[in-house]
Coordinates of C-alpha atoms and ligand atoms in Angstrom, one line a residue:
Chain F
X1 CA -5.4 -98.1 -16.2
X2 CA -8.7 -96.9 -13.7
X3 CA -7.9 -94.6 -10.7
X4 CA -8.1 -98.3 -8.7
X5 CA -5.8 -99.5 -10.3
X6 CA -3.0 -97.4 -9.5
X7 CA -3.9 -97.9 -6.4
X8 CA -3.5 -101.4 -6.5
X9 CA 1.1 -100.0 -6.6
X10 CA 3.4 -100.1 -4.1
X11 CA 4.9 -97.1 -5.1
X12 CA 1.4 -95.0 -5.9
X13 CA 1.0 -96.1 -2.0
X14 CA 4.2 -95.1 -0.8
X15 CA 4.4 -91.9 -3.1
X16 CA 0.7 -91.4 -1.2
X17 CA 2.3 -92.0 2.1
X18 CA 5.3 -89.8 2.1
X19 CA 3.7 -86.8 0.1
X20 CA 0.5 -86.9 2.5
X21 CA 2.7 -86.9 5.7
X22 CA 5.7 -84.1 3.9
X23 CA 2.7 -82.1 2.4
X24 CA 0.7 -82.3 6.8
X25 CA 4.1 -81.4 8.7
X26 CA 5.4 -78.4 5.9
X27 CA 1.6 -76.8 6.1
X28 CA 1.8 -76.6 9.8
X29 CA 5.8 -74.8 9.6
X30 CA 3.6 -73.0 7.1
X31 CA 1.2 -70.6 8.8
X32 CA 4.5 -69.5 11.1
X33 CA 6.7 -69.3 8.5
X34 CA 4.2 -66.7 6.6
X35 CA 3.9 -64.8 9.0
X36 CA 7.4 -64.8 10.3
X37 CA 7.7 -63.3 6.5
X38 CA 10.0 -66.6 6.1
X39 CA 8.0 -67.6 3.0
X40 CA 10.6 -68.2 1.3
X41 CA 12.9 -70.1 3.5
X42 CA 12.6 -73.5 1.5
X43 CA 13.6 -72.0 -1.3
X44 CA 16.0 -70.2 0.6
X45 CA 17.7 -73.0 2.8
X46 CA 17.5 -75.7 -0.6
X47 CA 20.3 -73.3 -2.2
X48 CA 21.8 -73.4 1.5
X49 CA 22.2 -77.0 1.4
X50 CA 23.6 -76.8 -2.3
X51 CA 26.1 -75.0 -1.1
X52 CA 26.7 -77.3 0.6
X53 CA 27.1 -80.1 -1.4
X54 CA 29.4 -78.2 -3.9
X55 CA 32.2 -77.7 -0.2
X56 CA 31.2 -82.4 0.0
X57 CA 32.0 -82.8 -3.3
X58 CA 35.3 -80.6 -3.5
X59 CA 36.4 -81.9 -0.6
X60 CA 35.8 -85.4 -1.8
X61 CA 33.3 -86.7 0.6
X62 CA 31.1 -89.6 -0.2
X63 CA 28.7 -89.1 2.6
X64 CA 27.3 -84.6 2.1
X65 CA 24.9 -85.7 4.4
X66 CA 27.4 -85.1 6.9
X67 CA 28.5 -81.7 6.0
X68 CA 24.9 -80.6 4.0
X69 CA 22.3 -81.0 7.1
X70 CA 24.9 -78.9 9.8
X71 CA 25.5 -76.6 7.1
X72 CA 21.7 -75.5 6.6
X73 CA 20.6 -76.6 10.0
X74 CA 23.3 -73.3 10.6
X75 CA 21.4 -70.9 8.6
X76 CA 18.1 -71.9 9.5
X77 CA 18.2 -71.0 13.5
X78 CA 20.8 -68.1 12.2
X79 CA 17.9 -66.6 9.9
X80 CA 15.2 -67.5 11.8
X81 CA 17.1 -66.8 15.6
X82 CA 16.6 -63.1 15.9
X83 CA 13.7 -63.6 14.6
X84 CA 10.9 -59.8 15.1
X85 CA 14.4 -58.2 16.8
X86 CA 16.5 -58.9 13.7
X87 CA 18.3 -56.0 12.1
X88 CA 17.9 -57.8 8.4
X89 CA 14.0 -58.7 8.2
X90 CA 12.7 -62.2 7.4
X91 CA 12.7 -61.5 3.2
X92 CA 15.9 -59.7 2.7
X93 CA 17.8 -62.8 5.4
X94 CA 16.8 -65.3 3.5
X95 CA 17.3 -64.1 -0.2
X96 CA 21.7 -63.0 1.1
X97 CA 21.5 -66.4 2.1
X98 CA 20.0 -67.8 -0.6
X99 CA 21.9 -66.6 -3.4
X100 CA 24.9 -66.5 -1.7
X101 CA 25.0 -70.7 -0.8
X102 CA 24.0 -70.7 -4.7
X103 CA 27.3 -68.4 -5.8
X104 CA 30.2 -70.0 -3.1
X105 CA 28.5 -73.3 -4.1
X106 CA 29.1 -72.8 -7.9
X107 CA 32.1 -71.4 -8.1
X108 CA 33.7 -73.9 -6.1
X109 CA 32.2 -77.0 -8.5
X110 CA 34.0 -74.6 -11.3
X111 CA 38.1 -73.7 -9.5
X112 CA 37.9 -77.2 -8.5
X113 CA 35.3 -79.7 -10.3
X114 CA 34.7 -83.2 -8.6
X115 CA 35.5 -85.8 -10.2
X116 CA 32.8 -88.0 -11.8
X117 CA 30.5 -85.0 -11.6
X118 CA 30.4 -83.2 -15.4
X119 CA 27.3 -81.4 -14.9
X120 CA 26.8 -79.4 -12.8
X121 CA 23.7 -77.2 -14.0
X122 CA 21.9 -80.8 -13.8
X123 CA 23.1 -80.7 -10.1
X124 CA 21.3 -77.7 -9.8
X125 CA 18.5 -78.3 -11.7
X126 CA 17.8 -81.5 -9.3
X127 CA 18.2 -79.3 -6.0
X128 CA 15.3 -77.4 -7.8
X129 CA 12.6 -80.1 -8.7
X130 CA 13.9 -82.8 -6.4
X131 CA 16.4 -86.0 -6.7
X132 CA 14.6 -88.8 -6.2
X133 CA 11.3 -88.3 -7.5
X134 CA 8.4 -89.2 -5.1
X135 CA 7.4 -92.0 -7.7
X136 CA 10.6 -94.0 -6.6
X137 CA 11.0 -93.9 -3.5
X138 CA 12.7 -96.2 -1.4
X139 CA 12.1 -98.4 1.7
X140 CA 13.9 -96.5 4.3
X141 CA 12.8 -93.2 2.4
X142 CA 9.2 -94.1 3.5
X143 CA 10.6 -94.8 6.8
X144 CA 12.6 -92.0 7.5
X145 CA 9.6 -89.8 6.5
X146 CA 6.6 -91.1 9.2
X147 CA 9.3 -91.3 11.2
X148 CA 10.2 -87.2 11.2
X149 CA 6.7 -86.5 10.8
X150 CA 5.7 -88.5 13.5
X151 CA 8.2 -86.4 15.2
X152 CA 7.7 -82.3 13.6
X153 CA 3.4 -82.9 14.8
X154 CA 4.6 -84.0 18.1
X155 CA 7.1 -81.0 18.2
X156 CA 3.9 -78.5 17.1
X157 CA 1.3 -80.3 19.1
X158 CA 3.0 -79.6 22.1
X159 CA 4.3 -76.2 21.5
X160 CA 1.2 -75.5 19.5
X161 CA 0.9 -72.2 22.1
X162 CA 4.3 -71.1 22.7
X163 CA 4.6 -70.6 18.5
X164 CA 1.5 -69.0 18.5
X165 CA 3.0 -66.6 21.4
X166 CA 6.5 -66.4 19.9
X167 CA 5.5 -65.9 16.8
X168 CA 2.3 -62.8 17.4
X169 CA 4.3 -60.6 19.9
X170 CA 7.9 -62.5 20.5
X171 CA 8.5 -59.0 22.6
X172 CA 5.8 -59.6 24.4
X173 CA 6.4 -63.5 25.0
X174 CA 9.8 -62.6 26.2
X175 CA 9.7 -59.9 28.0
X176 CA 6.6 -62.2 30.3
X177 CA 9.1 -65.3 31.1
X178 CA 9.0 -66.8 27.5
X179 CA 12.2 -68.9 26.8
X180 CA 11.5 -67.7 23.1
X181 CA 15.2 -67.9 22.5
X182 CA 15.1 -71.9 23.0
X183 CA 11.4 -72.1 20.9
X184 CA 13.0 -70.4 18.3
X185 CA 16.0 -72.4 17.8
X186 CA 14.2 -76.2 17.8
X187 CA 11.5 -74.5 16.2
X188 CA 14.6 -73.3 13.2
X189 CA 16.3 -77.1 13.6
X190 CA 13.9 -78.9 13.2
X191 CA 12.3 -76.4 10.1
X192 CA 15.8 -77.3 9.3
X193 CA 15.2 -81.1 8.7
X194 CA 12.0 -81.4 7.5
X195 CA 13.1 -78.9 4.5
X196 CA 16.5 -81.0 3.9
X197 CA 14.5 -84.5 3.6
X198 CA 11.5 -83.4 2.4
X199 CA 14.0 -81.9 -0.8
X200 CA 15.4 -84.9 -1.1
X201 CA 12.1 -86.4 -1.7
X202 CA 10.4 -83.5 -3.4
X203 CA 12.2 -80.4 -4.8
X204 CA 12.9 -77.2 -3.6
X205 CA 10.1 -76.1 -5.5
X206 CA 7.3 -78.0 -4.2
X207 CA 8.6 -77.2 -0.8
X208 CA 8.1 -74.3 -0.6
X209 CA 5.0 -75.0 -2.2
X210 CA 3.8 -76.6 0.4
X211 CA 5.2 -74.1 3.1
X212 CA 3.0 -70.9 2.4
X213 CA 0.2 -72.3 -0.3
X214 CA -1.9 -73.4 2.0
X215 CA -1.5 -71.2 4.9
X216 CA -1.8 -67.9 2.2
X217 CA -5.5 -69.8 1.7
X218 CA -6.6 -70.4 5.1
X219 CA -6.0 -66.6 6.3
X220 CA -8.0 -65.8 2.8
X221 CA -11.1 -67.1 4.5
X222 CA -10.2 -67.8 8.9
X223 CA -9.5 -65.9 11.1
X224 CA -8.4 -67.2 13.6
X225 CA -5.1 -68.8 14.2
X226 CA -6.1 -72.4 15.3
X227 CA -9.2 -72.7 12.6
X228 CA -6.3 -71.2 10.3
X229 CA -3.2 -73.9 11.4
X230 CA -6.2 -77.0 11.1
X231 CA -7.6 -75.5 8.3
X232 CA -3.7 -75.4 6.2
X233 CA -2.9 -78.9 7.3
X234 CA -6.6 -80.1 5.4
X235 CA -5.5 -78.2 2.5
X236 CA -2.1 -79.5 2.1
X237 CA -3.3 -82.9 2.4
X238 CA -6.5 -82.4 0.0
X239 CA -4.3 -81.3 -2.5
X240 CA -0.8 -83.6 -2.5
X241 CA -3.6 -86.3 -2.7
X242 CA -5.5 -85.0 -6.1
X243 CA -2.5 -83.8 -6.9
X244 CA -0.6 -87.8 -7.5
X245 CA -3.9 -89.1 -8.4
X246 CA -4.3 -86.4 -10.9
X247 CA -0.5 -87.0 -12.4
X248 CA -1.1 -90.7 -11.8
X249 CA -3.9 -90.6 -14.1
X250 CA -2.7 -87.9 -16.5
X251 CA 0.1 -88.9 -16.9
X252 CA 1.6 -85.3 -15.5
X253 CA 4.9 -84.5 -13.4
X254 CA 4.1 -85.1 -10.0
X255 CA 5.7 -82.3 -8.6
X256 CA 4.3 -79.2 -10.9
X257 CA 0.1 -81.0 -10.9
X258 CA 0.1 -80.6 -6.6
X259 CA 1.5 -76.9 -7.0
X260 CA -1.5 -76.3 -9.7
X261 CA -4.2 -77.9 -7.3
X262 CA -2.6 -75.5 -4.7
X263 CA -2.7 -72.5 -6.8
X264 CA -6.8 -73.9 -7.6
X265 CA -7.8 -74.0 -3.7
X266 CA -6.2 -71.0 -3.9
X267 CA -8.1 -68.8 -6.1
X268 CA -10.5 -69.8 -5.0
X269 CA -10.2 -69.5 -1.3
X270 CA -9.4 -66.5 -2.1
X271 CA -12.5 -65.5 -4.0
X272 CA -14.8 -66.6 -1.2
X273 CA -12.5 -63.9 0.9
X274 CA -14.4 -61.7 -0.9
X275 CA -18.1 -63.0 -0.9
X276 CA -17.5 -62.9 2.7
X277 CA -16.2 -60.2 3.3
Chain L
X1 CA 15.5 -55.6 49.5
X2 CA 13.5 -53.0 46.4
X3 CA 11.4 -55.2 44.0
X4 CA 13.3 -53.9 41.2
X5 CA 16.8 -51.3 42.1
X6 CA 17.8 -49.7 39.1
X7 CA 21.4 -48.5 39.4
X8 CA 23.3 -45.8 37.5
X9 CA 21.4 -46.2 34.3
X10 CA 23.2 -45.1 30.7
X11 CA 19.7 -46.1 27.6
X12 CA 20.7 -45.4 24.7
X13 CA 20.9 -46.9 20.9
X14 CA 24.3 -47.6 19.0
X15 CA 26.8 -46.6 21.6
X16 CA 24.9 -43.2 21.5
X17 CA 23.4 -42.3 24.7
X18 CA 20.0 -40.7 25.3
X19 CA 19.7 -40.7 29.0
X20 CA 22.7 -41.1 31.8
X21 CA 22.9 -41.8 35.4
X22 CA 19.2 -42.6 36.3
X23 CA 19.1 -44.0 39.4
X24 CA 15.8 -45.1 41.3
X25 CA 13.9 -48.3 43.2
X26 CA 10.8 -49.8 42.9
X27 CA 9.8 -51.3 45.6
X28 CA 6.5 -54.2 46.4
X29 CA 3.5 -51.9 46.0
X30 CA 4.6 -48.7 44.9
X31 CA 2.6 -47.1 42.3
X32 CA 5.8 -45.5 40.1
X33 CA 4.7 -43.0 36.8
X34 CA 7.3 -42.6 34.4
X35 CA 6.9 -38.6 33.4
X36 CA 8.5 -37.1 31.0
X37 CA 9.1 -35.7 27.3
X38 CA 8.1 -37.2 23.9
X39 CA 11.8 -38.8 22.8
X40 CA 13.1 -38.8 26.5
X41 CA 13.2 -42.0 26.3
X42 CA 10.5 -43.2 29.3
X43 CA 9.5 -46.5 26.6
X44 CA 13.3 -47.9 26.4
X45 CA 13.9 -47.5 29.7
X46 CA 10.6 -49.7 30.6
X47 CA 12.3 -51.9 28.2
X48 CA 16.0 -51.9 29.7
X49 CA 14.0 -52.6 33.4
X50 CA 11.9 -55.9 30.8
X51 CA 15.6 -57.1 29.4
X52 CA 14.7 -56.3 25.9
X53 CA 17.4 -54.3 25.9
X54 CA 20.5 -54.1 26.9
X55 CA 22.2 -50.9 29.2
X56 CA 24.7 -49.0 28.2
X57 CA 25.8 -49.4 32.0
X58 CA 24.5 -49.2 34.9
X59 CA 22.4 -52.3 36.5
X60 CA 19.0 -53.6 36.9
X61 CA 18.4 -55.9 39.7
X62 CA 15.5 -57.6 40.8
X63 CA 14.6 -58.3 44.8
X64 CA 12.1 -60.4 46.6
X65 CA 12.4 -64.1 44.4
X66 CA 10.8 -61.7 41.6
X67 CA 11.1 -63.9 38.0
X68 CA 10.1 -62.5 34.4
X69 CA 6.9 -65.0 34.5
X70 CA 5.2 -62.7 37.5
X71 CA 5.8 -60.0 34.8
X72 CA 2.7 -58.4 33.1
X73 CA 3.8 -55.6 30.4
X74 CA 1.4 -53.8 28.2
X75 CA 3.9 -52.7 24.4
X76 CA 3.4 -49.6 23.6
X77 CA 3.4 -50.4 20.4
X78 CA 2.7 -54.0 18.6
X79 CA 3.8 -53.9 15.0
X80 CA 0.8 -57.1 14.8
X81 CA 1.0 -58.2 11.4
X82 CA -2.1 -56.8 8.8
X83 CA -2.6 -59.9 7.8
X84 CA -2.2 -61.7 11.3
X85 CA -5.2 -64.2 11.7
X86 CA -5.6 -63.9 15.8
X87 CA -8.7 -64.0 18.0
X88 CA -9.1 -61.7 20.3
X89 CA -9.0 -65.0 22.9
X90 CA -6.0 -66.6 22.0
X91 CA -4.8 -63.4 22.8
X92 CA -5.4 -62.8 25.9
X93 CA -5.1 -66.7 26.9
X94 CA -1.7 -66.0 25.7
X95 CA -0.7 -63.9 28.9
X96 CA -0.9 -66.5 30.4
X97 CA 2.3 -68.2 28.6
X98 CA 5.6 -67.0 31.0
X99 CA 3.7 -69.3 33.4
X100 CA 3.6 -72.1 31.1
X101 CA 7.2 -73.3 31.1
X102 CA 7.4 -76.7 29.7
X103 CA 4.0 -77.2 29.7
X104 CA 2.3 -77.7 27.2
X105 CA -1.7 -76.9 27.5
X106 CA -3.0 -74.2 29.7
X107 CA -4.6 -74.8 32.2
X108 CA -8.9 -74.7 33.5
X109 CA -7.2 -71.8 36.0
X110 CA -5.9 -69.9 33.2
X111 CA -8.6 -70.0 30.7
X112 CA -10.1 -68.5 33.6
X113 CA -8.4 -65.8 34.3
X114 CA -9.4 -65.2 30.5
X115 CA -12.1 -64.6 30.4
X116 CA -12.4 -62.6 33.6
X117 CA -10.5 -60.6 31.9
X118 CA -11.9 -60.1 29.0
X119 CA -15.0 -58.9 31.0
X120 CA -13.4 -56.9 32.6
X121 CA -11.8 -55.1 30.0
X122 CA -15.4 -54.1 28.1
X123 CA -14.0 -56.9 25.3
X124 CA -17.6 -60.0 25.4
X125 CA -18.7 -59.4 22.3
X126 CA -15.8 -59.4 20.8
X127 CA -13.5 -62.9 22.2
X128 CA -14.2 -64.2 19.2
X129 CA -13.9 -61.6 17.3
X130 CA -10.3 -61.3 14.8
X131 CA -7.9 -58.4 16.8
X132 CA -6.5 -57.1 12.9
X133 CA -10.6 -56.5 12.5
X134 CA -10.9 -54.4 15.6
X135 CA -10.8 -50.3 16.5
X136 CA -7.4 -49.1 17.5
X137 CA -9.0 -48.6 21.4
X138 CA -10.5 -52.1 21.3
X139 CA -7.2 -53.8 20.3
X140 CA -5.5 -51.9 23.1
X141 CA -7.9 -52.9 25.6
X142 CA -7.8 -56.6 23.9
X143 CA -3.4 -56.1 24.7
X144 CA -4.3 -54.5 28.1
X145 CA -6.3 -57.7 28.8
X146 CA -3.0 -60.2 27.7
X147 CA -1.0 -57.9 30.3
X148 CA -2.9 -58.8 33.2
X149 CA -3.7 -61.9 32.7
X150 CA 0.8 -62.5 32.9
X151 CA 0.6 -59.7 36.0
X152 CA 1.4 -61.5 40.0
X153 CA 3.3 -58.9 41.2
X154 CA 5.0 -56.3 38.8
X155 CA 2.7 -54.4 36.1
X156 CA 4.1 -52.2 33.3
X157 CA 1.7 -50.2 31.3
X158 CA 3.6 -47.7 28.4
X159 CA 1.0 -45.4 28.2
X160 CA -1.6 -47.9 28.9
X161 CA -4.9 -45.3 27.7
X162 CA -3.5 -44.0 24.4
X163 CA -6.2 -44.6 21.9
X164 CA -9.3 -45.3 25.2
X165 CA -12.1 -42.9 25.5
X166 CA -13.4 -40.7 28.4
X167 CA -14.7 -43.5 30.0
X168 CA -12.3 -46.4 29.8
X169 CA -9.8 -44.1 30.3
X170 CA -11.0 -43.8 34.0
X171 CA -12.5 -47.6 34.4
X172 CA -8.5 -48.2 33.5
X173 CA -7.1 -46.1 36.3
X174 CA -10.0 -48.1 38.4
X175 CA -8.4 -51.4 37.1
X176 CA -5.4 -50.2 38.2
X177 CA -5.6 -48.3 41.2
X178 CA -7.3 -51.8 42.6
X179 CA -5.1 -53.8 41.8
X180 CA -2.2 -51.4 43.3
X181 CA -4.4 -51.3 46.1
X182 CA -6.4 -54.8 46.7
X183 CA -4.0 -57.4 45.3
X184 CA -0.9 -55.3 46.1
X185 CA 0.4 -55.5 42.7
X186 CA 3.0 -53.6 41.9
X187 CA 2.2 -50.6 38.9
X188 CA 5.1 -48.9 37.1
X189 CA 3.7 -46.9 34.4
X190 CA 4.2 -44.1 31.3
X191 CA 2.1 -41.9 31.4
X192 CA 1.2 -38.0 29.5
X193 CA -1.5 -38.0 31.6
X194 CA -0.2 -36.1 34.1
X195 CA -3.3 -35.4 35.3
X196 CA -3.7 -38.8 36.7
X197 CA -0.5 -40.0 36.7
X198 CA -0.9 -37.6 39.7
X199 CA -4.4 -38.2 41.1
X200 CA -2.7 -42.4 41.5
X201 CA 0.9 -42.5 41.8
X202 CA 3.3 -42.7 45.2
X203 CA 6.3 -41.9 43.2
X204 CA 7.4 -40.9 39.9
X205 CA 10.5 -40.7 37.8
X206 CA 10.8 -38.0 35.1
X207 CA 13.5 -38.5 32.9
X208 CA 14.1 -35.4 30.1
X209 CA 18.0 -33.3 30.4
X210 CA 17.1 -33.7 34.3
X211 CA 16.6 -36.7 35.8
X212 CA 14.0 -36.9 39.3
X213 CA 13.2 -39.4 41.5
X214 CA 10.9 -39.3 43.8
X215 CA 7.9 -39.2 46.3
X216 CA 4.4 -38.0 44.2
X217 CA 4.6 -35.4 47.3
X218 CA 8.1 -34.8 46.8
X219 CA 7.6 -34.1 43.2
X220 CA 5.3 -31.7 43.3
X221 CA 6.9 -29.4 45.1
X222 CA 10.7 -29.7 43.3
X223 CA 11.3 -26.9 41.2
X224 CA 11.4 -30.0 38.1
X225 CA 7.3 -30.9 38.5
X226 CA 6.6 -26.6 39.2
X227 CA 8.2 -26.5 36.1
X228 CA 6.7 -29.3 34.3
X229 CA 3.3 -29.4 35.4
X230 CA 2.8 -25.3 34.3
X231 CA 3.4 -26.2 31.0
X232 CA 1.4 -28.9 31.1
X233 CA -1.5 -26.4 32.4
X234 CA -2.3 -28.9 35.8
X235 CA -3.2 -27.1 38.4
X236 CA -2.1 -28.2 41.7
Ligands
LIG301 N1 15.0 -48.1 17.4 C1 16.3 -47.0 17.3 N2 17.0 -46.9 16.7 C2 17.7 -45.8 17.2 N3 16.7 -44.5 18.1 C3 15.6 -44.9 19.1 C4 15.7 -46.0 18.9 N4 13.6 -46.0 18.7 C5 13.9 -44.9 19.9 N5 15.2 -44.3 19.5 C6 15.0 -42.9 19.7 O1 15.6 -42.7 21.0 C7 15.5 -41.5 22.0 C8 14.0 -42.7 22.6 O2 12.8 -43.3 22.5 P1 11.5 -43.7 23.6 O3 11.2 -44.3 22.7 O4 12.2 -44.5 24.1 O5 10.6 -41.8 23.6 P2 9.1 -41.8 24.6 O6 10.1 -41.1 25.9 O7 8.5 -43.6 25.4 O8 8.4 -41.7 23.5 P3 6.9 -41.1 23.2 O9 6.3 -40.5 24.7 O10 6.9 -40.6 22.3 O11 6.4 -42.5 23.9 C9 14.3 -41.1 20.7 O12 14.9 -39.6 20.4 C10 14.0 -42.2 19.7 O13 14.7 -41.5 18.5
LIG302 MG1 6.9 -44.6 24.5

């Protein structure tokens, strides 16, 4: 089959659409996350989501999103709330929460093995690499990601200047009348929702890559917040499209192909950054 | 009513007091200079006035309808990430953020104000440069321009001239003075530059083992003031 043939397939079209939207959202949020030293929040929150799933399974709940979403949002809020004024800094607090959630979840599953779930390590693996592959998306999932992405993009455009002010100097922003608590809370909720939904679609490994790589690549070369944000979004979308197409043509795993594409761009921009300096 | 009233403040970290029984008032149009030795608690006091920290006891009250968004602030140090991509323009403009409320974008007036303050601080040539690539003194001027953008009624400055060359220092004092005299902006400044502090300020707050608050003239003739000035080698 040629590339044109692949593009005729509905599941490839869906994968491209959802992939582009998710990579756009996560790279926009990624710039502020990387600058706040929360690069690994995607990974951390996915572990939290796993812990919450364990609680839901042990409690015998059928729809575990009812418990996964609130717990993950709560953790995101706790992590991001205090921002620059936190006692435990970003990377350490993410590590603490993620390891703790993983351990508690695993322990619960071992103590009270939920009926019908015998393969615990399989579940852990699923949260890392995505429950449903991006190539087998249902119509509801496609619709959900479109709605979510539009909400995130509107949020980002409307709050862009506030996000910059708070990310650059939270104390100054608070001292001169910006409601930093409110915006940190909104940001935390949006991040948690994006991560939980995207995790299910593409896996937490890819989410972490989509958050950090485009932002870091753009920061190598560009020097203003606006240019970095725009460039990160473009890089992210480009790499995802290339990754999905390449994986279809060469039949490689989608997630890792996208990550490799991001890695290649990062290498390229590091090189560019060195020359331009 | 006074713009700012601090009553019997005790400040400290983790419950341990570093400064006790501080009371003073700042009226609209005042130029208050806070002096004291390193580690006496000047920065801590300023953060408490701004509401960034809670006092151990005592109260900070604002009057005259002063809102947080009418305050400009120059921090003593800003812990900016080493790799933060931000241009001088973007940073100065962010000084207008407090007034935006829920409005998403800056108005033309905000942009003009930012431009004006960039010019005032002599930063035109650096406007598109990246903040992290500037020298310490240049960075200080960027943050001053940002503070001026935020200022409507009250300007708080924590060691504004630290790291500035003599020429810019003199210009800086002239700008602060004209803001205070011509535009009626109330100034609270922390400074180790006693000569300049005494030349411009209307009131002095001396903090340390003894706390003194009064007008400049009273301070000069007080025992605390005399002793402190002698150490600093400033003759009056
Ligand atoms: N985050 C902190 N935790 C604990 N103690 C602190 C903290 N920040 C400052 N201190 C202590 O509080 C005291 C006052 O500090 P502050 O920064 O207010 O001094 P300052 O008067 O501004 O000094 P300088 O002239 O050097 O700027 C110092 O003794 C300092 O050790
Ligand atoms: Mg200080």
